[in-house]
PDB file of C-alpha atoms in Angstrom:
ATOM      1  CA  MET A   1      33.637 -45.323 -77.138  1.00  0.00           C
ATOM      2  CA  LYS A   2      34.236 -41.558 -77.087  1.00  0.00           C
ATOM      3  CA  ARG A   3      37.861 -42.191 -76.266  1.00  0.00           C
ATOM      4  CA  VAL A   4      38.186 -44.637 -79.197  1.00  0.00           C
ATOM      5  CA  LEU A   5      36.696 -42.078 -81.605  1.00  0.00           C
ATOM      6  CA  SER A   6      39.148 -39.492 -80.299  1.00  0.00           C
ATOM      7  CA  LEU A   7      42.052 -41.861 -80.916  1.00  0.00           C
ATOM      8  CA  LEU A   8      40.816 -42.536 -84.467  1.00  0.00           C
ATOM      9  CA  SER A   9      40.695 -38.790 -85.100  1.00  0.00           C
ATOM     10  CA  ILE A  10      44.232 -38.418 -83.767  1.00  0.00           C
ATOM     11  CA  PHE A  11      45.331 -41.306 -85.974  1.00  0.00           C
ATOM     12  CA  ILE A  12      43.936 -39.663 -89.104  1.00  0.00           C
ATOM     13  CA  LEU A  13      45.469 -36.307 -88.131  1.00  0.00           C
ATOM     14  CA  VAL A  14      48.865 -37.898 -87.556  1.00  0.00           C
ATOM     15  CA  ILE A  15      48.766 -39.587 -90.990  1.00  0.00           C
ATOM     16  CA  SER A  16      47.915 -36.248 -92.628  1.00  0.00           C
ATOM     17  CA  LEU A  17      50.657 -34.321 -90.845  1.00  0.00           C
ATOM     18  CA  MET A  18      53.294 -36.946 -91.438  1.00  0.00           C
ATOM     19  CA  GLY A  19      52.757 -37.121 -95.194  1.00  0.00           C
ATOM     20  CA  CYS A  20      56.195 -35.593 -95.818  1.00  0.00           C
ATOM     21  CA  SER A  21      57.990 -37.570 -93.067  1.00  0.00           C
ATOM     22  CA  ASN A  22      60.049 -40.718 -93.264  1.00  0.00           C
ATOM     23  CA  SER A  23      57.811 -43.730 -94.197  1.00  0.00           C
ATOM     24  CA  LYS A  24      59.503 -45.864 -91.546  1.00  0.00           C
ATOM     25  CA  GLU A  25      58.594 -43.429 -88.826  1.00  0.00           C
ATOM     26  CA  ILE A  26      55.022 -43.196 -90.167  1.00  0.00           C
ATOM     27  CA  GLN A  27      54.708 -46.994 -90.104  1.00  0.00           C
ATOM     28  CA  LYS A  28      55.985 -47.096 -86.559  1.00  0.00           C
ATOM     29  CA  SER A  29      53.522 -44.435 -85.452  1.00  0.00           C
ATOM     30  CA  GLU A  30      50.697 -46.199 -87.225  1.00  0.00           C
ATOM     31  CA  ASP A  31      51.504 -49.491 -85.501  1.00  0.00           C
ATOM     32  CA  GLU A  32      51.604 -47.808 -82.081  1.00  0.00           C
ATOM     33  CA  ILE A  33      48.321 -46.035 -82.632  1.00  0.00           C
ATOM     34  CA  ARG A  34      46.663 -49.223 -83.970  1.00  0.00           C
ATOM     35  CA  ALA A  35      47.841 -51.132 -80.868  1.00  0.00           C
ATOM     36  CA  GLU A  36      46.509 -48.436 -78.577  1.00  0.00           C
ATOM     37  CA  ILE A  37      43.167 -48.348 -80.401  1.00  0.00           C
ATOM     38  CA  LYS A  38      42.909 -52.138 -80.249  1.00  0.00           C
ATOM     39  CA  ALA A  39      43.598 -52.124 -76.490  1.00  0.00           C
ATOM     40  CA  GLU A  40      41.004 -49.409 -75.937  1.00  0.00           C
ATOM     41  CA  LEU A  41      38.397 -51.321 -77.958  1.00  0.00           C
ATOM     42  CA  GLU A  42      39.042 -54.507 -76.002  1.00  0.00           C
ATOM     43  CA  ALA A  43      38.809 -52.615 -72.692  1.00  0.00           C
ATOM     44  CA  GLU A  44      35.539 -50.988 -73.770  1.00  0.00           C
ATOM     45  CA  LEU A  45      34.035 -54.340 -74.804  1.00  0.00           C
ATOM     46  CA  GLU A  46      35.134 -55.965 -71.535  1.00  0.00           C
ATOM     47  CA  ALA A  47      33.646 -53.098 -69.469  1.00  0.00           C
ATOM     48  CA  GLU A  48      30.334 -53.311 -71.365  1.00  0.00           C
ATOM     49  CA  LYS A  49      30.234 -57.079 -70.841  1.00  0.00           C
ATOM     50  CA  ASN A  50      30.874 -56.687 -67.082  1.00  0.00           C
ATOM     51  CA  LYS A  51      28.218 -53.963 -66.862  1.00  0.00           C
ATOM     52  CA  GLU A  52      25.640 -56.268 -68.474  1.00  0.00           C
ATOM     53  CA  ILE A  53      26.493 -59.006 -65.957  1.00  0.00           C
ATOM     54  CA  GLU A  54      26.180 -56.560 -63.017  1.00  0.00           C
ATOM     55  CA  ASN A  55      22.824 -55.293 -64.287  1.00  0.00           C
ATOM     56  CA  GLU A  56      21.523 -58.851 -64.617  1.00  0.00           C
ATOM     57  CA  ILE A  57      22.606 -59.728 -61.058  1.00  0.00           C
ATOM     58  CA  ALA A  58      21.014 -56.537 -59.683  1.00  0.00           C
ATOM     59  CA  SER A  59      17.786 -57.293 -61.547  1.00  0.00           C
ATOM     60  CA  GLN A  60      17.655 -60.818 -60.127  1.00  0.00           C
ATOM     61  CA  GLU A  61      18.309 -59.537 -56.584  1.00  0.00           C
ATOM     62  CA  GLU A  62      15.555 -56.921 -56.942  1.00  0.00           C
ATOM     63  CA  LYS A  63      13.085 -59.555 -58.137  1.00  0.00           C
ATOM     64  CA  GLN A  64      13.994 -61.846 -55.222  1.00  0.00           C
ATOM     65  CA  GLU A  65      13.565 -58.970 -52.737  1.00  0.00           C
ATOM     66  CA  GLU A  66      10.077 -58.284 -54.108  1.00  0.00           C
ATOM     67  CA  VAL A  67       9.223 -61.982 -53.754  1.00  0.00           C
ATOM     68  CA  ASN A  68      10.458 -61.968 -50.138  1.00  0.00           C
ATOM     69  CA  LYS A  69       8.452 -58.830 -49.300  1.00  0.00           C
ATOM     70  CA  GLU A  70       5.287 -60.252 -50.807  1.00  0.00           C
ATOM     71  CA  SER A  71       5.779 -63.523 -48.945  1.00  0.00           C
ATOM     72  CA  ALA A  72       6.306 -61.697 -45.624  1.00  0.00           C
ATOM     73  CA  LYS A  73       3.219 -59.567 -46.296  1.00  0.00           C
ATOM     74  CA  GLN A  74       1.036 -62.626 -46.876  1.00  0.00           C
ATOM     75  CA  THR A  75       2.297 -64.594 -43.856  1.00  0.00           C
ATOM     76  CA  GLY A  76       2.491 -61.617 -41.488  1.00  0.00           C
ATOM     77  CA  ALA A  77       5.957 -62.763 -40.396  1.00  0.00           C
ATOM     78  CA  VAL A  78       8.522 -60.369 -38.931  1.00  0.00           C
ATOM     79  CA  ASP A  79      11.472 -60.222 -41.344  1.00  0.00           C
ATOM     80  CA  GLU A  80      14.520 -60.721 -39.122  1.00  0.00           C
ATOM     81  CA  ASN A  81      16.868 -59.626 -41.927  1.00  0.00           C
ATOM     82  CA  GLN A  82      15.091 -56.404 -42.846  1.00  0.00           C
ATOM     83  CA  LYS A  83      17.428 -53.429 -42.458  1.00  0.00           C
ATOM     84  CA  THR A  84      15.933 -49.975 -41.869  1.00  0.00           C
ATOM     85  CA  SER A  85      17.736 -46.938 -40.529  1.00  0.00           C
ATOM     86  CA  THR A  86      16.484 -45.946 -37.079  1.00  0.00           C
ATOM     87  CA  ASN A  87      16.585 -42.312 -38.156  1.00  0.00           C
ATOM     88  CA  ASP A  88      14.116 -43.100 -40.947  1.00  0.00           C
ATOM     89  CA  ILE A  89      11.517 -44.705 -38.675  1.00  0.00           C
ATOM     90  CA  LEU A  90      11.871 -42.809 -35.370  1.00  0.00           C
ATOM     91  CA  ILE A  91       9.462 -39.864 -35.495  1.00  0.00           C
ATOM     92  CA  GLU A  92      10.232 -38.299 -32.117  1.00  0.00           C
ATOM     93  CA  THR A  93      11.737 -39.137 -28.739  1.00  0.00           C
ATOM     94  CA  ASN A  94      12.961 -37.513 -25.552  1.00  0.00           C
ATOM     95  CA  GLY A  95      15.831 -40.018 -25.508  1.00  0.00           C
ATOM     96  CA  SER A  96      14.698 -41.230 -22.118  1.00  0.00           C
ATOM     97  CA  ASN A  97      11.322 -42.949 -21.843  1.00  0.00           C
ATOM     98  CA  TYR A  98       9.253 -42.008 -24.909  1.00  0.00           C
ATOM     99  CA  TYR A  99       9.728 -43.150 -28.531  1.00  0.00           C
ATOM    100  CA  LYS A 100       7.331 -42.676 -31.458  1.00  0.00           C
ATOM    101  CA  TYR A 101       7.901 -44.895 -34.515  1.00  0.00           C
ATOM    102  CA  LYS A 102       6.400 -45.209 -37.986  1.00  0.00           C
ATOM    103  CA  ALA A 103       4.002 -48.105 -38.535  1.00  0.00           C
ATOM    104  CA  ASN A 104       4.846 -50.971 -40.943  1.00  0.00           C
ATOM    105  CA  GLU A 105       8.576 -50.673 -40.246  1.00  0.00           C
ATOM    106  CA  LEU A 106      10.818 -53.082 -38.350  1.00  0.00           C
ATOM    107  CA  VAL A 107      11.926 -51.610 -35.012  1.00  0.00           C
ATOM    108  CA  ALA A 108      14.684 -53.048 -32.804  1.00  0.00           C
ATOM    109  CA  PHE A 109      13.963 -52.402 -29.102  1.00  0.00           C
ATOM    110  CA  ASP A 110      14.690 -54.275 -25.880  1.00  0.00           C
ATOM    111  CA  LEU A 111      11.070 -54.622 -24.806  1.00  0.00           C
ATOM    112  CA  ASP A 112      11.553 -57.101 -21.952  1.00  0.00           C
ATOM    113  CA  GLY A 113      14.717 -55.477 -20.578  1.00  0.00           C
ATOM    114  CA  ASP A 114      16.922 -58.564 -20.855  1.00  0.00           C
ATOM    115  CA  GLY A 115      19.668 -56.786 -22.796  1.00  0.00           C
ATOM    116  CA  SER A 116      18.663 -58.260 -26.156  1.00  0.00           C
ATOM    117  CA  GLU A 117      16.606 -56.270 -28.682  1.00  0.00           C
ATOM    118  CA  GLU A 118      13.320 -57.658 -29.968  1.00  0.00           C
ATOM    119  CA  LYS A 119      12.216 -57.113 -33.571  1.00  0.00           C
ATOM    120  CA  ILE A 120       8.905 -55.220 -33.396  1.00  0.00           C
ATOM    121  CA  LYS A 121       6.463 -54.329 -36.176  1.00  0.00           C
ATOM    122  CA  TYR A 122       3.048 -52.647 -36.026  1.00  0.00           C
ATOM    123  CA  ASN A 123       1.672 -54.148 -39.226  1.00  0.00           C
ATOM    124  CA  THR A 124      -1.407 -52.263 -40.419  1.00  0.00           C
ATOM    125  CA  ILE A 125      -1.525 -54.245 -43.666  1.00  0.00           C
ATOM    126  CA  ASN A 126      -2.521 -57.537 -42.069  1.00  0.00           C
ATOM    127  CA  GLY A 127      -3.669 -56.189 -38.683  1.00  0.00           C
ATOM    128  CA  LYS A 128      -0.925 -57.613 -36.460  1.00  0.00           C
ATOM    129  CA  LEU A 129       1.350 -56.388 -33.720  1.00  0.00           C
ATOM    130  CA  GLU A 130       4.378 -58.616 -34.255  1.00  0.00           C
ATOM    131  CA  ILE A 131       7.384 -59.384 -32.067  1.00  0.00           C
ATOM    132  CA  GLY A 132      10.025 -61.916 -33.071  1.00  0.00           C
ATOM    133  CA  GLY A 133       9.761 -65.047 -30.948  1.00  0.00           C
ATOM    134  CA  TYR A 134       6.199 -64.399 -29.738  1.00  0.00           C
ATOM    135  CA  GLU A 135       2.725 -64.994 -31.106  1.00  0.00           C
ATOM    136  CA  ALA A 136       1.440 -61.901 -32.900  1.00  0.00           C
ATOM    137  CA  ILE A 137      -1.496 -59.958 -31.439  1.00  0.00           C
ATOM    138  CA  ASP A 138      -4.451 -59.173 -33.711  1.00  0.00           C
ATOM    139  CA  ILE A 139      -5.272 -55.483 -34.175  1.00  0.00           C
ATOM    140  CA  ASP A 140      -8.656 -54.372 -35.529  1.00  0.00           C
ATOM    141  CA  ILE A 141      -7.485 -52.295 -38.492  1.00  0.00           C
ATOM    142  CA  THR A 142     -11.072 -51.985 -39.758  1.00  0.00           C
ATOM    143  CA  SER A 143     -11.651 -49.330 -37.095  1.00  0.00           C
ATOM    144  CA  PRO A 144     -11.702 -45.957 -38.913  1.00  0.00           C
ATOM    145  CA  SER A 145     -10.477 -44.187 -35.778  1.00  0.00           C
ATOM    146  CA  LEU A 146      -7.387 -46.374 -35.264  1.00  0.00           C
ATOM    147  CA  GLU A 147      -4.029 -44.634 -35.641  1.00  0.00           C
ATOM    148  CA  LYS A 148      -2.337 -46.441 -38.535  1.00  0.00           C
ATOM    149  CA  ASP A 149       0.652 -44.163 -39.178  1.00  0.00           C
ATOM    150  CA  HIS A 150       2.618 -44.612 -35.974  1.00  0.00           C
ATOM    151  CA  PHE A 151       2.893 -46.271 -32.561  1.00  0.00           C
ATOM    152  CA  ILE A 152       4.840 -45.535 -29.399  1.00  0.00           C
ATOM    153  CA  ILE A 153       7.142 -47.386 -27.030  1.00  0.00           C
ATOM    154  CA  ILE A 154       7.375 -46.097 -23.464  1.00  0.00           C
ATOM    155  CA  LYS A 155       9.611 -46.957 -20.527  1.00  0.00           C
ATOM    156  CA  PHE A 156       7.043 -47.151 -17.753  1.00  0.00           C
ATOM    157  CA  SER A 157       7.828 -46.818 -14.055  1.00  0.00           C
ATOM    158  CA  ASP A 158       5.498 -46.211 -11.107  1.00  0.00           C
ATOM    159  CA  LYS A 159       5.569 -45.528  -7.379  1.00  0.00           C
ATOM    160  CA  PHE A 160       5.408 -49.262  -6.628  1.00  0.00           C
ATOM    161  CA  ASN A 161       8.861 -49.842  -8.192  1.00  0.00           C
ATOM    162  CA  THR A 162       7.405 -51.310 -11.371  1.00  0.00           C
ATOM    163  CA  LYS A 163       9.669 -50.855 -14.375  1.00  0.00           C
ATOM    164  CA  MET A 164       8.601 -52.207 -17.769  1.00  0.00           C
ATOM    165  CA  ASN A 165       8.590 -51.221 -21.426  1.00  0.00           C
ATOM    166  CA  MET A 166       5.262 -50.955 -23.253  1.00  0.00           C
ATOM    167  CA  ILE A 167       4.028 -50.560 -26.821  1.00  0.00           C
ATOM    168  CA  GLY A 168       1.121 -48.144 -27.241  1.00  0.00           C
ATOM    169  CA  ILE A 169      -1.414 -47.988 -30.096  1.00  0.00           C
ATOM    170  CA  LEU A 170      -3.853 -45.074 -30.192  1.00  0.00           C
ATOM    171  CA  ASP A 171      -7.531 -45.145 -31.160  1.00  0.00           C
ATOM    172  CA  TYR A 172      -9.233 -41.750 -31.467  1.00  0.00           C
ATOM    173  CA  GLY A 173     -12.667 -43.222 -30.699  1.00  0.00           C
ATOM    174  CA  PRO A 174     -16.084 -42.402 -32.161  1.00  0.00           C
ATOM    175  CA  SER A 175     -16.512 -39.087 -30.264  1.00  0.00           C
ATOM    176  CA  ALA A 176     -12.908 -38.172 -29.535  1.00  0.00           C
ATOM    177  CA  ASP A 177     -12.938 -40.856 -26.845  1.00  0.00           C
ATOM    178  CA  TYR A 178      -9.180 -41.301 -27.035  1.00  0.00           C
ATOM    179  CA  LEU A 179      -7.855 -44.684 -25.975  1.00  0.00           C
ATOM    180  CA  THR A 180      -4.253 -45.905 -25.949  1.00  0.00           C
ATOM    181  CA  THR A 181      -3.961 -49.684 -25.584  1.00  0.00           C
ATOM    182  CA  LEU A 182      -0.640 -50.852 -24.182  1.00  0.00           C
ATOM    183  CA  TYR A 183       1.202 -54.135 -24.758  1.00  0.00           C
ATOM    184  CA  SER A 184       4.272 -55.661 -23.153  1.00  0.00           C
ATOM    185  CA  ILE A 185       6.217 -58.835 -22.469  1.00  0.00           C
ATOM    186  CA  VAL A 186       5.350 -60.069 -18.970  1.00  0.00           C
ATOM    187  CA  GLU A 187       6.196 -63.130 -16.926  1.00  0.00           C
ATOM    188  CA  PRO A 188       3.278 -63.662 -14.505  1.00  0.00           C
ATOM    189  CA  MET A 189       3.570 -67.454 -14.231  1.00  0.00           C
ATOM    190  CA  GLY A 190       7.286 -67.980 -14.799  1.00  0.00           C
ATOM    191  CA  GLU A 191       6.994 -67.972 -18.602  1.00  0.00           C
ATOM    192  CA  LYS A 192       7.316 -64.883 -20.782  1.00  0.00           C
ATOM    193  CA  CYS A 193       4.310 -63.914 -22.886  1.00  0.00           C
ATOM    194  CA  PHE A 194       3.362 -60.943 -25.060  1.00  0.00           C
ATOM    195  CA  VAL A 195      -0.012 -59.515 -23.979  1.00  0.00           C
ATOM    196  CA  SER A 196      -2.125 -56.393 -23.560  1.00  0.00           C
ATOM    197  CA  VAL A 197      -1.404 -54.742 -20.203  1.00  0.00           C
ATOM    198  CA  GLY A 198      -4.332 -52.356 -20.104  1.00  0.00           C
ATOM    199  CA  MET A 199      -5.169 -48.947 -21.482  1.00  0.00           C
ATOM    200  CA  VAL A 200      -5.438 -45.249 -20.714  1.00  0.00           C
ATOM    201  CA  THR A 201      -8.238 -43.011 -21.994  1.00  0.00           C
ATOM    202  CA  ALA A 202      -5.962 -40.497 -23.718  1.00  0.00           C
ATOM    203  CA  GLU A 203      -3.109 -39.988 -26.157  1.00  0.00           C
ATOM    204  CA  ILE A 204       0.261 -40.382 -24.433  1.00  0.00           C
ATOM    205  CA  VAL A 205       2.508 -37.443 -25.364  1.00  0.00           C
ATOM    206  CA  LEU A 206       5.843 -35.935 -24.375  1.00  0.00           C
ATOM    207  CA  PRO A 207       5.650 -33.771 -21.200  1.00  0.00           C
ATOM    208  CA  GLU A 208       6.506 -30.610 -23.159  1.00  0.00           C
ATOM    209  CA  GLN A 209       3.458 -31.260 -25.374  1.00  0.00           C
ATOM    210  CA  TYR A 210       1.098 -31.108 -22.392  1.00  0.00           C
ATOM    211  CA  ASP A 211      -0.253 -27.903 -20.826  1.00  0.00           C
ATOM    212  CA  GLU A 212      -2.436 -28.564 -17.788  1.00  0.00           C
ATOM    213  CA  ASN A 213      -4.054 -25.144 -18.198  1.00  0.00           C
ATOM    214  CA  ASN A 214      -5.239 -26.000 -21.697  1.00  0.00           C
ATOM    215  CA  ASP A 215      -8.694 -27.627 -21.543  1.00  0.00           C
ATOM    216  CA  TYR A 216      -8.036 -29.845 -24.554  1.00  0.00           C
ATOM    217  CA  ASP A 217      -4.747 -31.122 -23.122  1.00  0.00           C
ATOM    218  CA  PHE A 218      -6.334 -31.648 -19.708  1.00  0.00           C
ATOM    219  CA  ASN A 219      -9.120 -33.761 -21.195  1.00  0.00           C
ATOM    220  CA  TYR A 220      -7.340 -35.691 -23.951  1.00  0.00           C
ATOM    221  CA  LYS A 221      -3.612 -36.051 -23.249  1.00  0.00           C
ATOM    222  CA  ALA A 222      -1.675 -38.329 -20.893  1.00  0.00           C
ATOM    223  CA  VAL A 223       1.940 -37.987 -19.753  1.00  0.00           C
ATOM    224  CA  LEU A 224       4.501 -40.288 -18.200  1.00  0.00           C
ATOM    225  CA  ILE A 225       5.656 -39.301 -14.724  1.00  0.00           C
ATOM    226  CA  GLU A 226       8.851 -41.156 -13.880  1.00  0.00           C
ATOM    227  CA  ASN A 227       8.530 -43.391 -10.815  1.00  0.00           C
ATOM    228  CA  GLU A 228       4.876 -42.358 -10.451  1.00  0.00           C
ATOM    229  CA  GLY A 229       2.928 -43.833 -13.390  1.00  0.00           C
ATOM    230  CA  ILE A 230       0.870 -42.412 -16.262  1.00  0.00           C
ATOM    231  CA  GLU A 231      -1.149 -39.308 -15.452  1.00  0.00           C
ATOM    232  CA  ALA A 232      -4.219 -39.445 -17.674  1.00  0.00           C
ATOM    233  CA  PRO A 233      -7.769 -38.086 -18.013  1.00  0.00           C
ATOM    234  CA  VAL A 234     -10.860 -40.129 -17.163  1.00  0.00           C
ATOM    235  CA  ARG A 235     -14.548 -39.457 -17.702  1.00  0.00           C
ATOM    236  CA  LEU A 236     -16.554 -38.947 -14.540  1.00  0.00           C
ATOM    237  CA  SER A 237     -20.274 -39.495 -14.998  1.00  0.00           C
ATOM    238  CA  VAL A 238     -22.711 -37.760 -12.696  1.00  0.00           C
ATOM    239  CA  LEU A 239     -26.064 -37.569 -14.474  1.00  0.00           C
ATOM    240  CA  PRO A 240     -27.159 -35.583 -16.360  1.00  0.00           C
ATOM    241  CA  GLN A 241     -23.638 -34.254 -17.064  1.00  0.00           C
ATOM    242  CA  THR A 242     -20.271 -35.855 -17.785  1.00  0.00           C
ATOM    243  CA  TRP A 243     -16.999 -34.109 -17.057  1.00  0.00           C
ATOM    244  CA  PHE A 244     -13.323 -34.995 -17.076  1.00  0.00           C
ATOM    245  CA  GLY A 245     -11.001 -35.703 -14.210  1.00  0.00           C
ATOM    246  CA  ARG A 246      -7.372 -36.857 -14.074  1.00  0.00           C
ATOM    247  CA  ASN A 247      -5.607 -39.504 -12.072  1.00  0.00           C
ATOM    248  CA  LEU A 248      -2.536 -41.732 -11.993  1.00  0.00           C
ATOM    249  CA  PHE A 249      -2.534 -45.111 -13.705  1.00  0.00           C
ATOM    250  CA  THR A 250      -0.228 -47.636 -12.052  1.00  0.00           C
ATOM    251  CA  TYR A 251       0.551 -51.273 -12.833  1.00  0.00           C
ATOM    252  CA  TYR A 252      -1.167 -53.987 -10.811  1.00  0.00           C
ATOM    253  CA  SER A 253       0.655 -57.308 -11.310  1.00  0.00           C
ATOM    254  CA  THR A 254      -2.221 -59.426  -9.970  1.00  0.00           C
ATOM    255  CA  TYR A 255      -4.396 -58.277 -12.871  1.00  0.00           C
ATOM    256  CA  VAL A 256      -1.417 -57.962 -15.285  1.00  0.00           C
ATOM    257  CA  SER A 257      -2.817 -54.552 -16.124  1.00  0.00           C
ATOM    258  CA  LEU A 258      -2.647 -50.833 -15.563  1.00  0.00           C
ATOM    259  CA  ILE A 259      -5.388 -49.592 -13.257  1.00  0.00           C
ATOM    260  CA  ASP A 260      -6.898 -46.250 -12.369  1.00  0.00           C
ATOM    261  CA  SER A 261      -5.449 -45.601  -8.902  1.00  0.00           C
ATOM    262  CA  ILE A 262      -8.789 -44.527  -7.466  1.00  0.00           C
ATOM    263  CA  TYR A 263     -10.127 -48.083  -7.563  1.00  0.00           C
ATOM    264  CA  LYS A 264      -7.425 -49.503  -5.324  1.00  0.00           C
ATOM    265  CA  TYR A 265      -5.818 -46.594  -3.505  1.00  0.00           C
ATOM    266  CA  GLU A 266      -8.853 -44.312  -2.969  1.00  0.00           C
ATOM    267  CA  THR A 267      -7.210 -41.213  -4.396  1.00  0.00           C
ATOM    268  CA  ASP A 268      -9.276 -38.241  -5.509  1.00  0.00           C
ATOM    269  CA  TYR A 269      -9.681 -37.248  -9.148  1.00  0.00           C
ATOM    270  CA  VAL A 270      -8.315 -33.849 -10.085  1.00  0.00           C
ATOM    271  CA  THR A 271     -10.872 -31.876 -12.123  1.00  0.00           C
ATOM    272  CA  LYS A 272     -11.284 -28.386 -13.545  1.00  0.00           C
ATOM    273  CA  SER A 273     -14.947 -28.491 -14.450  1.00  0.00           C
ATOM    274  CA  GLU A 274     -17.220 -25.502 -13.989  1.00  0.00           C
ATOM    275  CA  LEU A 275     -20.802 -26.522 -13.245  1.00  0.00           C
ATOM    276  CA  LYS A 276     -24.091 -24.705 -12.758  1.00  0.00           C
ATOM    277  CA  VAL A 277     -26.049 -25.738  -9.660  1.00  0.00           C
ATOM    278  CA  GLU A 278     -29.620 -26.763 -10.562  1.00  0.00           C
ATOM    279  CA  LYS A 279     -31.040 -26.603  -7.038  1.00  0.00           C
ATOM    280  CA  ASP A 280     -29.915 -25.826  -3.514  1.00  0.00           C
ATOM    281  CA  ILE A 281     -27.439 -28.394  -2.212  1.00  0.00           C
ATOM    282  CA  ILE A 282     -25.506 -28.873   1.005  1.00  0.00           C
ATOM    283  CA  ALA A 283     -21.738 -29.084   0.561  1.00  0.00           C
ATOM    284  CA  TYR A 284     -19.700 -30.679   3.376  1.00  0.00           C
ATOM    285  CA  SER A 285     -16.044 -29.845   4.082  1.00  0.00           C
ATOM    286  CA  GLU A 286     -15.241 -33.504   4.752  1.00  0.00           C
ATOM    287  CA  LYS A 287     -16.669 -36.903   3.794  1.00  0.00           C
ATOM    288  CA  ASP A 288     -18.683 -36.742   6.983  1.00  0.00           C
ATOM    289  CA  LEU A 289     -22.266 -35.556   7.510  1.00  0.00           C
ATOM    290  CA  ASN A 290     -21.191 -34.037  10.829  1.00  0.00           C
ATOM    291  CA  SER A 291     -18.471 -31.876   9.264  1.00  0.00           C
ATOM    292  CA  ASN A 292     -18.807 -28.158   8.524  1.00  0.00           C
ATOM    293  CA  ASN A 293     -21.103 -27.391   5.624  1.00  0.00           C
ATOM    294  CA  ILE A 294     -22.544 -24.612   3.491  1.00  0.00           C
ATOM    295  CA  ILE A 295     -25.600 -24.317   1.251  1.00  0.00           C
ATOM    296  CA  ILE A 296     -24.895 -23.674  -2.426  1.00  0.00           C
ATOM    297  CA  LYS A 297     -27.851 -21.867  -3.980  1.00  0.00           C
ATOM    298  CA  ALA A 298     -29.513 -22.817  -7.272  1.00  0.00           C
ATOM    299  CA  GLY A 299     -28.047 -20.911 -10.228  1.00  0.00           C
ATOM    300  CA  GLN A 300     -24.590 -20.545  -8.693  1.00  0.00           C
ATOM    301  CA  ARG A 301     -21.616 -21.702 -10.746  1.00  0.00           C
ATOM    302  CA  VAL A 302     -19.034 -23.833  -8.997  1.00  0.00           C
ATOM    303  CA  LYS A 303     -15.708 -25.284 -10.037  1.00  0.00           C
ATOM    304  CA  LEU A 304     -14.938 -28.835  -9.024  1.00  0.00           C
ATOM    305  CA  VAL A 305     -11.237 -29.280  -8.282  1.00  0.00           C
ATOM    306  CA  ALA A 306     -11.393 -32.851  -7.027  1.00  0.00           C
TER     307      ALA A 306
END
């Protein structure tokens, strides 16, 4: 419209300036300007009409998208057509075996290692861990300590040549009793199924986020060790005191679960706990009453290393 007004102004100016010119030339100029103004007006009207049509289509598409989202929310279904940039939902990764994603977003990841990506969604709205093609797993979102902002996917491998991808959901526990529950697609009886494959009593973090000399890290963080397993803390109870140790968690296919290696492979826990001796005790150098021994006096402080 601004252009049309400009043309009208030019038209009036031309008429004023050509008052002393030949009337034939003025008529010709007037006709040309009128034709140009008419063409501009028609173009403007056509553009406005097309814009109204585009706006109406966009409005209808937006309404339909809202309907689809609401329907997916109510059914808990994974939307196979949802498009979300990986950069928008990937919080952090080492590009190798650790990936942290935002919750309530659709993630494409080859969980079962067959070369085809599964559509994964940690849905904290309806309390479901969803994977396209498999029955969703219920998650207790009423737990106030459950991590609802993100989840992780790890590429697990252990010393028994196990290689599998796992989803991890963290619960901070009632007294900082951290617990990461892990889920994966397994095939124990010849048919693939999506199940829980155990847990570790810690938050799984990137190796560079773990300092073994930091007491908090030692007691609350777990790390992936390639071709070894998950090195994680465990609580060792010896009344009246509880202290932390660490050990490897490996996958045991018979139980379809991760297990603390000490239960099957008789490994020692690594600890860093300093304790005060309440009364005189005999300490043996080996797990043998006939081995060398010393007497630790009451009141002495000792550090358990294993």
